[in-house]
Each structure stands twice: as C-alpha cells, then as structure tokens.
Amino acid sequence: MNAAEDDPTTTSHPADYHGLKAGPFMAPEAVDLSAIRRFCELVEDDNPLYHDEVVAKESRWGELVAPPGSLMTWCIPPLWAPFTTKTAEPVEHVYNSDLVPGDRVVVRGVRTTYSDAIRLHDRLVQTERLTKVTAKTTRLGAGNFLDVEQEFTRADGTHVATQITTCFKY
Amino acid sequence: MSGDIGTRARPGATLPTLRLEVSYLRCVQCVAATRDFNPLHYDREYARSAGMPDVFLNTMTYQGLFGRLVTTWSGRDSFVRRLAFEMLKPTIPGDTIEISGHVTGALTVAGETAATAELVMHTERAGIMAKGEALVSWAGGRS
C-alpha cells in the first residue's frame, strides 16, 4: 500500500494526528513470578533480583523486581478473558488508529526513562499519546513514522516509566 | 558482580559481551513470553509478504537483551534510569546476536554515582543491527 499517495493528507497535514490519545488501560494481571520467569527465559537472564527473594531483599529495592526491559509486556491485553468486563477495558493503541493510514506497524526504536523499578505485584496502567507524525518512504514502502509517548504508572498513580516508541506504519 | 563502582563507571570501561542464538523457536518464544501476537514475529509467509527477510525478534526482546547486558554489568544495587535503542535491521532465525557496550561518561544523578553507556547489537550476517544507550546509577556507592 502506498499510503502517502492514496491519502494526500498524510503528507500535507501530518500534524492533524498530533495529540491522539489512548487509555488509560490497566494490565490484565499484576506482575507475577511466572511471567517474569518466561521473560527471563526468553533472553536467558539469570539475575537473582528477579527470582531470589533473599538477594532481592538485600538489594536497593528490598523485594523482587521484574527486568526493566519487560515494561511493555505487562499491559498487553488478553486475547480473550472471562473477567474482561470486571478488570480490563478494550485497548486500541494510537498507532492502530484508522486516522493514520496503513495496516502494518514495525517499531523502529524506544527511549525509556524509569522512575522506579517494576516490582512484583505491581499492576501497571498505561496511557499513550501520539506526539509526532512524519511521512516518509522507506524500503518497506510509503508510510508514516509515529512517535508515541507512553506513560506507565501503578494502579495507585505512582509513576514507573515514560517511554517514547517510534514506529513506522505503512 | 564484583569490583568497585569507580572502576566500573570509568569512561571507556567495557560491559561484558552478551551472545544469543536466534532460532525460529526463539521468535515464537518471544511471542509467548511477551504476548506480542504480531504475525511478523511468528508467521514466516506473512513476514516475507511484508518485505521482511523472515520472522524476527520483537522490540521487547531487544529491551530484555539490552537490559540484561546493562544490569549484568551494573550489578544488584544499580538503577537503570534510562534505556534507549534504535533497531536498524531485523534479527532472524540463524543469526547469533552479540551485544556489547562501553561506558561513555561518569556523572551524578539524584545524589547517586551514575554512568552513561553506549550499546551495540551486532550479527555476523548483517553487521550492526541496533544501537542503544543507557543511564545507570548506584545507591550509596554499593555494588
């Protein structure tokens, strides 16, 4: 698909999309050991802060934590859940919005600033806002680079991280 | 990790290199572990139709790997305050990832000794796959 040619507004007025928001949406579950273990298994990370309570208690965090790189995994919604109506809201990420043409999204990079560790039993809440749109043609075709600012807090409102994700939608 | 922070955070100091084999299984594993069901990461036909050479590791796996590299170096009383990277090429089955880094600066952040580091992911097949940076600080000078 050649989004830039199909929709002239993509290249003429990309600022129209600025400020598009999504969320807040709450993680379907709290941070738990089995999910931490599966993430560590993926990247073969044997850091004891993620599984050894004794070591974690003596660390600066005083308790088990999750790898910083696992931040985004916690708020990905279930594909199906019987408890959806009780605990989760439907999630429509801003990069999936029909306002920005294209049906494929690849991430180019992320910049994450942490205020605190991701702690065992945290239940994270994510909000996001589209902050920049740049029309460009790459080897994948014509599309738009999107900067999405994502805020991650705990359910009690304390801040955990801010992340700028840059992706290409085409 | 042993060694004092002053030595570890000295500009030019190197982070211990990390290596990881990428297989089709690892790509499927990244879907399962992160719940990122984008077919670019598990459906080879779809990935190639989208202009990619094959399925590839997702962003959260990169975050996990760069995070592992940094925290293995920085130790248990460190705080990864910032982690950023740009993905230049997809890592696909058959690749062996090598991630390395070095300290670029020493500073103080929120009263803690801190250091910045540059990070790079490399494969023999395609050269530099991703570049990143990190900011880490240490509480109370402990390692």
PDB file of C-alpha atoms in Angstrom:
ATOM      1  CA  MET A   1       0.000   0.000   0.000  1.00  0.00           C
ATOM      2  CA  ASN A   2       1.209   3.432  -0.878  1.00  0.00           C
ATOM      3  CA  ALA A   3      -0.349   5.399   1.928  1.00  0.00           C
ATOM      4  CA  ALA A   4       1.205   8.742   1.126  1.00  0.00           C
ATOM      5  CA  GLU A   5      -0.145   8.751  -2.427  1.00  0.00           C
ATOM      6  CA  ASP A   6      -3.519   7.264  -1.545  1.00  0.00           C
ATOM      7  CA  ASP A   7      -4.213   9.859   1.111  1.00  0.00           C
ATOM      8  CA  PRO A   8      -2.730  13.276   0.431  1.00  0.00           C
ATOM      9  CA  THR A   9      -3.492  14.416   3.985  1.00  0.00           C
ATOM     10  CA  THR A  10      -0.781  12.062   5.177  1.00  0.00           C
ATOM     11  CA  THR A  11       1.917  14.174   3.678  1.00  0.00           C
ATOM     12  CA  SER A  12       0.182  17.521   3.679  1.00  0.00           C
ATOM     13  CA  HIS A  13      -1.148  17.677   7.226  1.00  0.00           C
ATOM     14  CA  PRO A  14       0.520  15.092   9.437  1.00  0.00           C
ATOM     15  CA  ALA A  15       0.057  17.432  12.406  1.00  0.00           C
ATOM     16  CA  ASP A  16      -3.671  16.640  12.275  1.00  0.00           C
ATOM     17  CA  TYR A  17      -2.930  13.429  14.131  1.00  0.00           C
ATOM     18  CA  HIS A  18      -0.951  15.038  16.947  1.00  0.00           C
ATOM     19  CA  GLY A  19      -2.400  14.576  20.395  1.00  0.00           C
ATOM     20  CA  LEU A  20      -4.348  11.402  19.578  1.00  0.00           C
ATOM     21  CA  LYS A  21      -4.671   9.575  22.900  1.00  0.00           C
ATOM     22  CA  ALA A  22      -5.420   6.088  24.168  1.00  0.00           C
ATOM     23  CA  GLY A  23      -6.023   4.656  27.600  1.00  0.00           C
ATOM     24  CA  PRO A  24      -5.683   4.552  30.459  1.00  0.00           C
ATOM     25  CA  PHE A  25      -5.781   0.791  30.311  1.00  0.00           C
ATOM     26  CA  MET A  26      -4.861  -1.460  33.160  1.00  0.00           C
ATOM     27  CA  ALA A  27      -2.697  -4.550  32.965  1.00  0.00           C
ATOM     28  CA  PRO A  28      -4.854  -7.671  32.986  1.00  0.00           C
ATOM     29  CA  GLU A  29      -2.872  -9.042  35.938  1.00  0.00           C
ATOM     30  CA  ALA A  30      -0.302  -7.875  38.448  1.00  0.00           C
ATOM     31  CA  VAL A  31       3.390  -8.537  37.847  1.00  0.00           C
ATOM     32  CA  ASP A  32       3.938 -12.162  38.823  1.00  0.00           C
ATOM     33  CA  LEU A  33       6.809 -14.605  39.074  1.00  0.00           C
ATOM     34  CA  SER A  34       5.728 -16.934  36.286  1.00  0.00           C
ATOM     35  CA  ALA A  35       5.566 -14.123  33.738  1.00  0.00           C
ATOM     36  CA  ILE A  36       8.922 -12.778  34.962  1.00  0.00           C
ATOM     37  CA  ARG A  37      10.377 -16.261  34.569  1.00  0.00           C
ATOM     38  CA  ARG A  38       9.130 -16.588  30.988  1.00  0.00           C
ATOM     39  CA  PHE A  39      10.612 -13.219  30.064  1.00  0.00           C
ATOM     40  CA  CYS A  40      13.941 -14.129  31.664  1.00  0.00           C
ATOM     41  CA  GLU A  41      13.833 -17.471  29.847  1.00  0.00           C
ATOM     42  CA  LEU A  42      13.478 -15.639  26.527  1.00  0.00           C
ATOM     43  CA  VAL A  43      16.592 -13.529  26.998  1.00  0.00           C
ATOM     44  CA  GLU A  44      18.424 -16.006  29.258  1.00  0.00           C
ATOM     45  CA  ASP A  45      18.700 -13.531  32.116  1.00  0.00           C
ATOM     46  CA  ASP A  46      19.680 -15.196  35.407  1.00  0.00           C
ATOM     47  CA  ASN A  47      19.774 -12.015  37.508  1.00  0.00           C
ATOM     48  CA  PRO A  48      18.776 -13.113  41.057  1.00  0.00           C
ATOM     49  CA  LEU A  49      16.838  -9.884  41.641  1.00  0.00           C
ATOM     50  CA  TYR A  50      14.122 -11.454  39.507  1.00  0.00           C
ATOM     51  CA  HIS A  51      13.785 -14.773  41.309  1.00  0.00           C
ATOM     52  CA  ASP A  52      15.807 -14.958  44.565  1.00  0.00           C
ATOM     53  CA  GLU A  53      13.904 -13.367  47.452  1.00  0.00           C
ATOM     54  CA  VAL A  54      16.912 -13.304  49.768  1.00  0.00           C
ATOM     55  CA  VAL A  55      19.127 -11.479  47.310  1.00  0.00           C
ATOM     56  CA  ALA A  56      16.308  -9.149  46.306  1.00  0.00           C
ATOM     57  CA  LYS A  57      15.554  -8.255  49.907  1.00  0.00           C
ATOM     58  CA  GLU A  58      19.150  -7.154  50.415  1.00  0.00           C
ATOM     59  CA  SER A  59      19.198  -5.080  47.235  1.00  0.00           C
ATOM     60  CA  ARG A  60      18.261  -1.424  46.901  1.00  0.00           C
ATOM     61  CA  TRP A  61      14.717  -2.488  46.006  1.00  0.00           C
ATOM     62  CA  GLY A  62      14.116  -4.625  49.098  1.00  0.00           C
ATOM     63  CA  GLU A  63      11.930  -7.052  47.163  1.00  0.00           C
ATOM     64  CA  LEU A  64      11.731  -8.993  43.926  1.00  0.00           C
ATOM     65  CA  VAL A  65      11.519  -6.890  40.784  1.00  0.00           C
ATOM     66  CA  ALA A  66      10.940  -7.512  37.087  1.00  0.00           C
ATOM     67  CA  PRO A  67      13.529  -6.815  34.370  1.00  0.00           C
ATOM     68  CA  PRO A  68      13.340  -3.191  33.197  1.00  0.00           C
ATOM     69  CA  GLY A  69      13.061  -4.442  29.630  1.00  0.00           C
ATOM     70  CA  SER A  70       9.810  -6.219  30.439  1.00  0.00           C
ATOM     71  CA  LEU A  71       7.950  -2.911  30.857  1.00  0.00           C
ATOM     72  CA  MET A  72       5.726  -3.145  27.792  1.00  0.00           C
ATOM     73  CA  THR A  73       4.756  -6.767  28.313  1.00  0.00           C
ATOM     74  CA  TRP A  74       2.608  -6.145  31.373  1.00  0.00           C
ATOM     75  CA  CYS A  75      -0.089  -4.032  29.738  1.00  0.00           C
ATOM     76  CA  ILE A  76      -0.657  -6.147  26.648  1.00  0.00           C
ATOM     77  CA  PRO A  77      -4.296  -7.165  26.847  1.00  0.00           C
ATOM     78  CA  PRO A  78      -5.558 -10.752  26.794  1.00  0.00           C
ATOM     79  CA  LEU A  79      -6.984 -12.016  23.512  1.00  0.00           C
ATOM     80  CA  TRP A  80      -9.840 -13.463  25.491  1.00  0.00           C
ATOM     81  CA  ALA A  81     -10.701 -13.302  29.140  1.00  0.00           C
ATOM     82  CA  PRO A  82     -13.844 -14.163  31.099  1.00  0.00           C
ATOM     83  CA  PHE A  83     -13.105 -11.343  33.508  1.00  0.00           C
ATOM     84  CA  THR A  84     -12.755  -8.634  30.888  1.00  0.00           C
ATOM     85  CA  THR A  85     -15.831  -6.753  31.932  1.00  0.00           C
ATOM     86  CA  LYS A  86     -14.600  -6.653  35.521  1.00  0.00           C
ATOM     87  CA  THR A  87     -10.978  -5.636  35.191  1.00  0.00           C
ATOM     88  CA  ALA A  88      -9.986  -4.580  31.722  1.00  0.00           C
ATOM     89  CA  GLU A  89     -11.028  -2.065  29.134  1.00  0.00           C
ATOM     90  CA  PRO A  90     -10.721  -2.673  25.405  1.00  0.00           C
ATOM     91  CA  VAL A  91      -7.358  -1.432  24.170  1.00  0.00           C
ATOM     92  CA  GLU A  92      -6.972   0.471  20.934  1.00  0.00           C
ATOM     93  CA  HIS A  93      -3.407   1.693  20.596  1.00  0.00           C
ATOM     94  CA  VAL A  94      -2.970   5.028  18.874  1.00  0.00           C
ATOM     95  CA  TYR A  95      -0.759   3.501  16.189  1.00  0.00           C
ATOM     96  CA  ASN A  96      -3.694   1.275  15.218  1.00  0.00           C
ATOM     97  CA  SER A  97      -5.966   4.256  14.682  1.00  0.00           C
ATOM     98  CA  ASP A  98      -7.602   4.462  11.274  1.00  0.00           C
ATOM     99  CA  LEU A  99      -6.634   8.142  11.238  1.00  0.00           C
ATOM    100  CA  VAL A 100      -3.129   7.073  10.276  1.00  0.00           C
ATOM    101  CA  PRO A 101      -3.196   5.040   7.045  1.00  0.00           C
ATOM    102  CA  GLY A 102      -1.651   1.613   6.777  1.00  0.00           C
ATOM    103  CA  ASP A 103      -2.198  -1.846   8.199  1.00  0.00           C
ATOM    104  CA  ARG A 104       1.317  -2.836   9.228  1.00  0.00           C
ATOM    105  CA  VAL A 105       3.379  -1.425  12.055  1.00  0.00           C
ATOM    106  CA  VAL A 106       7.037  -2.047  12.816  1.00  0.00           C
ATOM    107  CA  VAL A 107       8.820  -0.458  15.743  1.00  0.00           C
ATOM    108  CA  ARG A 108      11.977   1.466  14.954  1.00  0.00           C
ATOM    109  CA  GLY A 109      13.117   2.287  18.451  1.00  0.00           C
ATOM    110  CA  VAL A 110      12.232   3.084  22.038  1.00  0.00           C
ATOM    111  CA  ARG A 111      13.507   5.544  24.622  1.00  0.00           C
ATOM    112  CA  THR A 112      12.505   4.620  28.148  1.00  0.00           C
ATOM    113  CA  THR A 113      13.047   6.675  31.292  1.00  0.00           C
ATOM    114  CA  TYR A 114      12.341   4.880  34.560  1.00  0.00           C
ATOM    115  CA  SER A 115      11.236   6.496  37.826  1.00  0.00           C
ATOM    116  CA  ASP A 116      11.254   3.241  39.746  1.00  0.00           C
ATOM    117  CA  ALA A 117      11.714  -0.478  39.353  1.00  0.00           C
ATOM    118  CA  ILE A 118       8.856  -2.675  38.172  1.00  0.00           C
ATOM    119  CA  ARG A 119       8.046  -4.519  41.389  1.00  0.00           C
ATOM    120  CA  LEU A 120       6.489  -7.895  41.994  1.00  0.00           C
ATOM    121  CA  HIS A 121       2.705  -7.481  42.361  1.00  0.00           C
ATOM    122  CA  ASP A 122       2.660  -4.065  40.664  1.00  0.00           C
ATOM    123  CA  ARG A 123      -0.385  -3.637  38.492  1.00  0.00           C
ATOM    124  CA  LEU A 124       0.569  -1.216  35.781  1.00  0.00           C
ATOM    125  CA  VAL A 125      -1.622   1.252  33.950  1.00  0.00           C
ATOM    126  CA  GLN A 126      -0.659   2.570  30.526  1.00  0.00           C
ATOM    127  CA  THR A 127      -1.677   5.706  28.680  1.00  0.00           C
ATOM    128  CA  GLU A 128      -0.341   6.871  25.359  1.00  0.00           C
ATOM    129  CA  ARG A 129      -0.339   9.921  23.166  1.00  0.00           C
ATOM    130  CA  LEU A 130       0.735  10.468  19.577  1.00  0.00           C
ATOM    131  CA  THR A 131       3.314  13.251  19.635  1.00  0.00           C
ATOM    132  CA  LYS A 132       4.835  13.253  16.161  1.00  0.00           C
ATOM    133  CA  VAL A 133       3.956  12.084  12.650  1.00  0.00           C
ATOM    134  CA  THR A 134       6.425  12.187   9.791  1.00  0.00           C
ATOM    135  CA  ALA A 135       5.544  10.944   6.307  1.00  0.00           C
ATOM    136  CA  LYS A 136       8.377   9.018   4.701  1.00  0.00           C
ATOM    137  CA  THR A 137       9.062   6.376   2.085  1.00  0.00           C
ATOM    138  CA  THR A 138      11.324   3.542   3.198  1.00  0.00           C
ATOM    139  CA  ARG A 139      12.282   0.219   1.616  1.00  0.00           C
ATOM    140  CA  LEU A 140       9.004  -1.084   3.091  1.00  0.00           C
ATOM    141  CA  GLY A 141       7.008   1.484   1.149  1.00  0.00           C
ATOM    142  CA  ALA A 142       5.349   4.808   1.830  1.00  0.00           C
ATOM    143  CA  GLY A 143       4.084   5.402   5.305  1.00  0.00           C
ATOM    144  CA  ASN A 144       4.413   7.439   8.450  1.00  0.00           C
ATOM    145  CA  PHE A 145       6.864   7.415  11.308  1.00  0.00           C
ATOM    146  CA  LEU A 146       4.943   7.838  14.548  1.00  0.00           C
ATOM    147  CA  ASP A 147       6.291   8.906  17.944  1.00  0.00           C
ATOM    148  CA  VAL A 148       4.054   7.586  20.696  1.00  0.00           C
ATOM    149  CA  GLU A 149       4.599   8.769  24.268  1.00  0.00           C
ATOM    150  CA  GLN A 150       3.591   6.072  26.741  1.00  0.00           C
ATOM    151  CA  GLU A 151       3.232   6.599  30.474  1.00  0.00           C
ATOM    152  CA  PHE A 152       3.301   3.657  32.866  1.00  0.00           C
ATOM    153  CA  THR A 153       2.033   4.083  36.405  1.00  0.00           C
ATOM    154  CA  ARG A 154       0.903   1.766  39.160  1.00  0.00           C
ATOM    155  CA  ALA A 155      -2.760   1.421  39.983  1.00  0.00           C
ATOM    156  CA  ASP A 156      -2.222   3.903  42.853  1.00  0.00           C
ATOM    157  CA  GLY A 157      -0.938   6.505  40.399  1.00  0.00           C
ATOM    158  CA  THR A 158       2.779   6.380  41.252  1.00  0.00           C
ATOM    159  CA  HIS A 159       4.929   6.789  38.182  1.00  0.00           C
ATOM    160  CA  VAL A 160       7.081   3.930  36.900  1.00  0.00           C
ATOM    161  CA  ALA A 161       8.263   4.939  33.435  1.00  0.00           C
ATOM    162  CA  THR A 162       7.812   7.137  30.417  1.00  0.00           C
ATOM    163  CA  GLN A 163       8.597   5.710  27.014  1.00  0.00           C
ATOM    164  CA  ILE A 164       8.758   7.196  23.546  1.00  0.00           C
ATOM    165  CA  THR A 165       8.164   4.495  20.968  1.00  0.00           C
ATOM    166  CA  THR A 166       8.944   5.308  17.348  1.00  0.00           C
ATOM    167  CA  CYS A 167       7.239   3.077  14.828  1.00  0.00           C
ATOM    168  CA  PHE A 168       6.631   3.018  11.094  1.00  0.00           C
ATOM    169  CA  LYS A 169       3.100   2.404   9.878  1.00  0.00           C
ATOM    170  CA  TYR A 170       2.663   1.508   6.240  1.00  0.00           C
TER     171      TYR A 170
ATOM    172  CA  MET B   1      29.136  -8.594  40.243  1.00  0.00           C
ATOM    173  CA  SER B   2      32.372  -7.744  41.998  1.00  0.00           C
ATOM    174  CA  GLY B   3      34.523  -4.647  41.649  1.00  0.00           C
ATOM    175  CA  ASP B   4      34.024  -1.105  42.812  1.00  0.00           C
ATOM    176  CA  ILE B   5      31.739   1.340  41.084  1.00  0.00           C
ATOM    177  CA  GLY B   6      34.501   3.812  40.364  1.00  0.00           C
ATOM    178  CA  THR B   7      36.250   1.254  38.172  1.00  0.00           C
ATOM    179  CA  ARG B   8      33.051   0.057  36.587  1.00  0.00           C
ATOM    180  CA  ALA B   9      31.766   3.523  35.780  1.00  0.00           C
ATOM    181  CA  ARG B  10      35.027   4.838  34.366  1.00  0.00           C
ATOM    182  CA  PRO B  11      34.616   6.122  30.806  1.00  0.00           C
ATOM    183  CA  GLY B  12      35.992   3.579  28.383  1.00  0.00           C
ATOM    184  CA  ALA B  13      35.252   0.599  30.648  1.00  0.00           C
ATOM    185  CA  THR B  14      33.595  -2.222  28.726  1.00  0.00           C
ATOM    186  CA  LEU B  15      30.403  -4.095  29.523  1.00  0.00           C
ATOM    187  CA  PRO B  16      30.600  -7.906  29.391  1.00  0.00           C
ATOM    188  CA  THR B  17      29.590  -9.003  25.892  1.00  0.00           C
ATOM    189  CA  LEU B  18      26.375 -10.987  25.593  1.00  0.00           C
ATOM    190  CA  ARG B  19      25.681 -13.606  22.918  1.00  0.00           C
ATOM    191  CA  LEU B  20      22.400 -15.260  21.999  1.00  0.00           C
ATOM    192  CA  GLU B  21      21.363 -17.687  19.266  1.00  0.00           C
ATOM    193  CA  VAL B  22      18.252 -16.701  17.320  1.00  0.00           C
ATOM    194  CA  SER B  23      16.114 -19.567  16.079  1.00  0.00           C
ATOM    195  CA  TYR B  24      12.560 -19.856  14.824  1.00  0.00           C
ATOM    196  CA  LEU B  25      11.755 -21.274  18.262  1.00  0.00           C
ATOM    197  CA  ARG B  26      13.193 -18.162  19.927  1.00  0.00           C
ATOM    198  CA  CYS B  27      10.970 -15.973  17.732  1.00  0.00           C
ATOM    199  CA  VAL B  28       7.908 -17.983  18.751  1.00  0.00           C
ATOM    200  CA  GLN B  29       9.140 -17.826  22.332  1.00  0.00           C
ATOM    201  CA  CYS B  30       9.265 -14.030  22.122  1.00  0.00           C
ATOM    202  CA  VAL B  31       5.602 -14.037  21.128  1.00  0.00           C
ATOM    203  CA  ALA B  32       4.699 -16.312  24.032  1.00  0.00           C
ATOM    204  CA  ALA B  33       6.786 -14.511  26.635  1.00  0.00           C
ATOM    205  CA  THR B  34       5.674 -11.004  25.727  1.00  0.00           C
ATOM    206  CA  ARG B  35       2.181 -11.733  24.355  1.00  0.00           C
ATOM    207  CA  ASP B  36       3.003  -9.741  21.234  1.00  0.00           C
ATOM    208  CA  PHE B  37       0.884 -11.521  18.640  1.00  0.00           C
ATOM    209  CA  ASN B  38       2.044  -9.514  15.642  1.00  0.00           C
ATOM    210  CA  PRO B  39       2.380 -12.181  12.899  1.00  0.00           C
ATOM    211  CA  LEU B  40       5.643 -10.570  11.792  1.00  0.00           C
ATOM    212  CA  HIS B  41       7.186 -12.495  14.693  1.00  0.00           C
ATOM    213  CA  TYR B  42       5.793 -15.996  14.073  1.00  0.00           C
ATOM    214  CA  ASP B  43       4.336 -16.249  10.528  1.00  0.00           C
ATOM    215  CA  ARG B  44       7.174 -16.582   8.014  1.00  0.00           C
ATOM    216  CA  GLU B  45       4.949 -16.150   4.954  1.00  0.00           C
ATOM    217  CA  TYR B  46       3.342 -13.036   6.393  1.00  0.00           C
ATOM    218  CA  ALA B  47       6.705 -11.572   7.358  1.00  0.00           C
ATOM    219  CA  ARG B  48       8.098 -12.053   3.858  1.00  0.00           C
ATOM    220  CA  SER B  49       4.961 -10.601   2.281  1.00  0.00           C
ATOM    221  CA  ALA B  50       5.544  -7.529   4.445  1.00  0.00           C
ATOM    222  CA  GLY B  51       9.015  -7.038   2.992  1.00  0.00           C
ATOM    223  CA  MET B  52      10.968  -8.719   5.777  1.00  0.00           C
ATOM    224  CA  PRO B  53      13.592 -11.426   5.197  1.00  0.00           C
ATOM    225  CA  ASP B  54      11.926 -13.721   7.764  1.00  0.00           C
ATOM    226  CA  VAL B  55      10.208 -13.570  11.127  1.00  0.00           C
ATOM    227  CA  PHE B  56      12.240 -11.554  13.595  1.00  0.00           C
ATOM    228  CA  LEU B  57      12.642 -10.859  17.309  1.00  0.00           C
ATOM    229  CA  ASN B  58      10.289  -8.239  18.676  1.00  0.00           C
ATOM    230  CA  THR B  59      11.043  -4.953  20.389  1.00  0.00           C
ATOM    231  CA  MET B  60      10.514  -6.294  23.899  1.00  0.00           C
ATOM    232  CA  THR B  61      13.142  -8.967  23.313  1.00  0.00           C
ATOM    233  CA  TYR B  62      15.606  -6.240  22.335  1.00  0.00           C
ATOM    234  CA  GLN B  63      14.647  -4.373  25.503  1.00  0.00           C
ATOM    235  CA  GLY B  64      15.241  -7.505  27.527  1.00  0.00           C
ATOM    236  CA  LEU B  65      18.593  -8.177  25.936  1.00  0.00           C
ATOM    237  CA  PHE B  66      19.882  -4.626  26.269  1.00  0.00           C
ATOM    238  CA  GLY B  67      18.563  -4.620  29.832  1.00  0.00           C
ATOM    239  CA  ARG B  68      20.358  -7.885  30.575  1.00  0.00           C
ATOM    240  CA  LEU B  69      23.605  -6.503  29.181  1.00  0.00           C
ATOM    241  CA  VAL B  70      23.369  -3.386  31.329  1.00  0.00           C
ATOM    242  CA  THR B  71      22.238  -4.985  34.591  1.00  0.00           C
ATOM    243  CA  THR B  72      24.813  -7.784  34.347  1.00  0.00           C
ATOM    244  CA  TRP B  73      27.451  -5.062  34.252  1.00  0.00           C
ATOM    245  CA  SER B  74      25.871  -2.652  36.734  1.00  0.00           C
ATOM    246  CA  GLY B  75      25.011  -5.141  39.489  1.00  0.00           C
ATOM    247  CA  ARG B  76      22.339  -5.585  42.113  1.00  0.00           C
ATOM    248  CA  ASP B  77      22.269  -2.106  43.645  1.00  0.00           C
ATOM    249  CA  SER B  78      22.059  -0.262  40.387  1.00  0.00           C
ATOM    250  CA  PHE B  79      19.075   1.504  38.883  1.00  0.00           C
ATOM    251  CA  VAL B  80      18.622   1.579  35.128  1.00  0.00           C
ATOM    252  CA  ARG B  81      17.244   5.088  34.774  1.00  0.00           C
ATOM    253  CA  ARG B  82      17.225   5.220  31.027  1.00  0.00           C
ATOM    254  CA  LEU B  83      17.394   2.613  28.290  1.00  0.00           C
ATOM    255  CA  ALA B  84      17.043   3.579  24.655  1.00  0.00           C
ATOM    256  CA  PHE B  85      17.792   1.894  21.370  1.00  0.00           C
ATOM    257  CA  GLU B  86      17.135   2.088  17.664  1.00  0.00           C
ATOM    258  CA  MET B  87      16.624  -1.065  15.622  1.00  0.00           C
ATOM    259  CA  LEU B  88      18.319  -0.841  12.248  1.00  0.00           C
ATOM    260  CA  LYS B  89      17.799  -4.362  10.863  1.00  0.00           C
ATOM    261  CA  PRO B  90      15.703  -7.366  11.899  1.00  0.00           C
ATOM    262  CA  THR B  91      17.368 -10.265  13.694  1.00  0.00           C
ATOM    263  CA  ILE B  92      16.131 -13.505  12.162  1.00  0.00           C
ATOM    264  CA  PRO B  93      16.475 -17.263  12.669  1.00  0.00           C
ATOM    265  CA  GLY B  94      20.056 -18.355  12.070  1.00  0.00           C
ATOM    266  CA  ASP B  95      21.563 -15.178  13.490  1.00  0.00           C
ATOM    267  CA  THR B  96      23.815 -15.123  16.524  1.00  0.00           C
ATOM    268  CA  ILE B  97      23.390 -11.835  18.342  1.00  0.00           C
ATOM    269  CA  GLU B  98      26.346 -10.221  20.020  1.00  0.00           C
ATOM    270  CA  ILE B  99      25.700  -7.213  22.229  1.00  0.00           C
ATOM    271  CA  SER B 100      28.453  -5.118  23.682  1.00  0.00           C
ATOM    272  CA  GLY B 101      28.901  -1.731  25.247  1.00  0.00           C
ATOM    273  CA  HIS B 102      31.234   0.720  26.846  1.00  0.00           C
ATOM    274  CA  VAL B 103      30.983   3.496  29.391  1.00  0.00           C
ATOM    275  CA  THR B 104      30.853   6.949  27.829  1.00  0.00           C
ATOM    276  CA  GLY B 105      30.528   9.214  30.842  1.00  0.00           C
ATOM    277  CA  ALA B 106      30.508   9.445  34.624  1.00  0.00           C
ATOM    278  CA  LEU B 107      28.159  11.803  36.427  1.00  0.00           C
ATOM    279  CA  THR B 108      25.935  12.231  39.473  1.00  0.00           C
ATOM    280  CA  VAL B 109      22.175  11.775  39.249  1.00  0.00           C
ATOM    281  CA  ALA B 110      19.848  12.377  42.207  1.00  0.00           C
ATOM    282  CA  GLY B 111      22.838  12.190  44.509  1.00  0.00           C
ATOM    283  CA  GLU B 112      23.950   8.832  43.153  1.00  0.00           C
ATOM    284  CA  THR B 113      27.071   7.923  41.234  1.00  0.00           C
ATOM    285  CA  ALA B 114      25.981   7.328  37.672  1.00  0.00           C
ATOM    286  CA  ALA B 115      27.329   6.395  34.270  1.00  0.00           C
ATOM    287  CA  THR B 116      26.204   6.513  30.686  1.00  0.00           C
ATOM    288  CA  ALA B 117      26.980   3.731  28.243  1.00  0.00           C
ATOM    289  CA  GLU B 118      26.733   3.157  24.532  1.00  0.00           C
ATOM    290  CA  LEU B 119      25.395  -0.206  23.423  1.00  0.00           C
ATOM    291  CA  VAL B 120      25.537  -2.012  20.107  1.00  0.00           C
ATOM    292  CA  MET B 121      23.955  -5.198  18.783  1.00  0.00           C
ATOM    293  CA  HIS B 122      25.802  -6.984  16.014  1.00  0.00           C
ATOM    294  CA  THR B 123      25.451 -10.125  13.892  1.00  0.00           C
ATOM    295  CA  GLU B 124      27.962 -11.713  11.557  1.00  0.00           C
ATOM    296  CA  ARG B 125      25.285 -11.883   8.816  1.00  0.00           C
ATOM    297  CA  ALA B 126      24.334  -8.222   8.698  1.00  0.00           C
ATOM    298  CA  GLY B 127      26.672  -6.191  10.876  1.00  0.00           C
ATOM    299  CA  ILE B 128      25.204  -3.633  13.258  1.00  0.00           C
ATOM    300  CA  MET B 129      21.555  -4.473  13.993  1.00  0.00           C
ATOM    301  CA  ALA B 130      20.783  -1.953  16.722  1.00  0.00           C
ATOM    302  CA  LYS B 131      22.385   0.856  18.674  1.00  0.00           C
ATOM    303  CA  GLY B 132      21.467   1.990  22.132  1.00  0.00           C
ATOM    304  CA  GLU B 133      22.385   3.921  25.228  1.00  0.00           C
ATOM    305  CA  ALA B 134      21.808   3.600  28.929  1.00  0.00           C
ATOM    306  CA  LEU B 135      21.975   5.708  32.081  1.00  0.00           C
ATOM    307  CA  VAL B 136      22.582   3.785  35.295  1.00  0.00           C
ATOM    308  CA  SER B 137      23.091   4.950  38.879  1.00  0.00           C
ATOM    309  CA  TRP B 138      24.190   3.238  42.073  1.00  0.00           C
ATOM    310  CA  ALA B 139      22.730   3.680  45.529  1.00  0.00           C
ATOM    311  CA  GLY B 140      25.154   4.619  48.305  1.00  0.00           C
ATOM    312  CA  GLY B 141      28.227   3.595  46.390  1.00  0.00           C
ATOM    313  CA  ARG B 142      27.497  -0.095  46.915  1.00  0.00           C
ATOM    314  CA  SER B 143      27.962  -2.644  44.160  1.00  0.00           C
TER     315      SER B 143
END
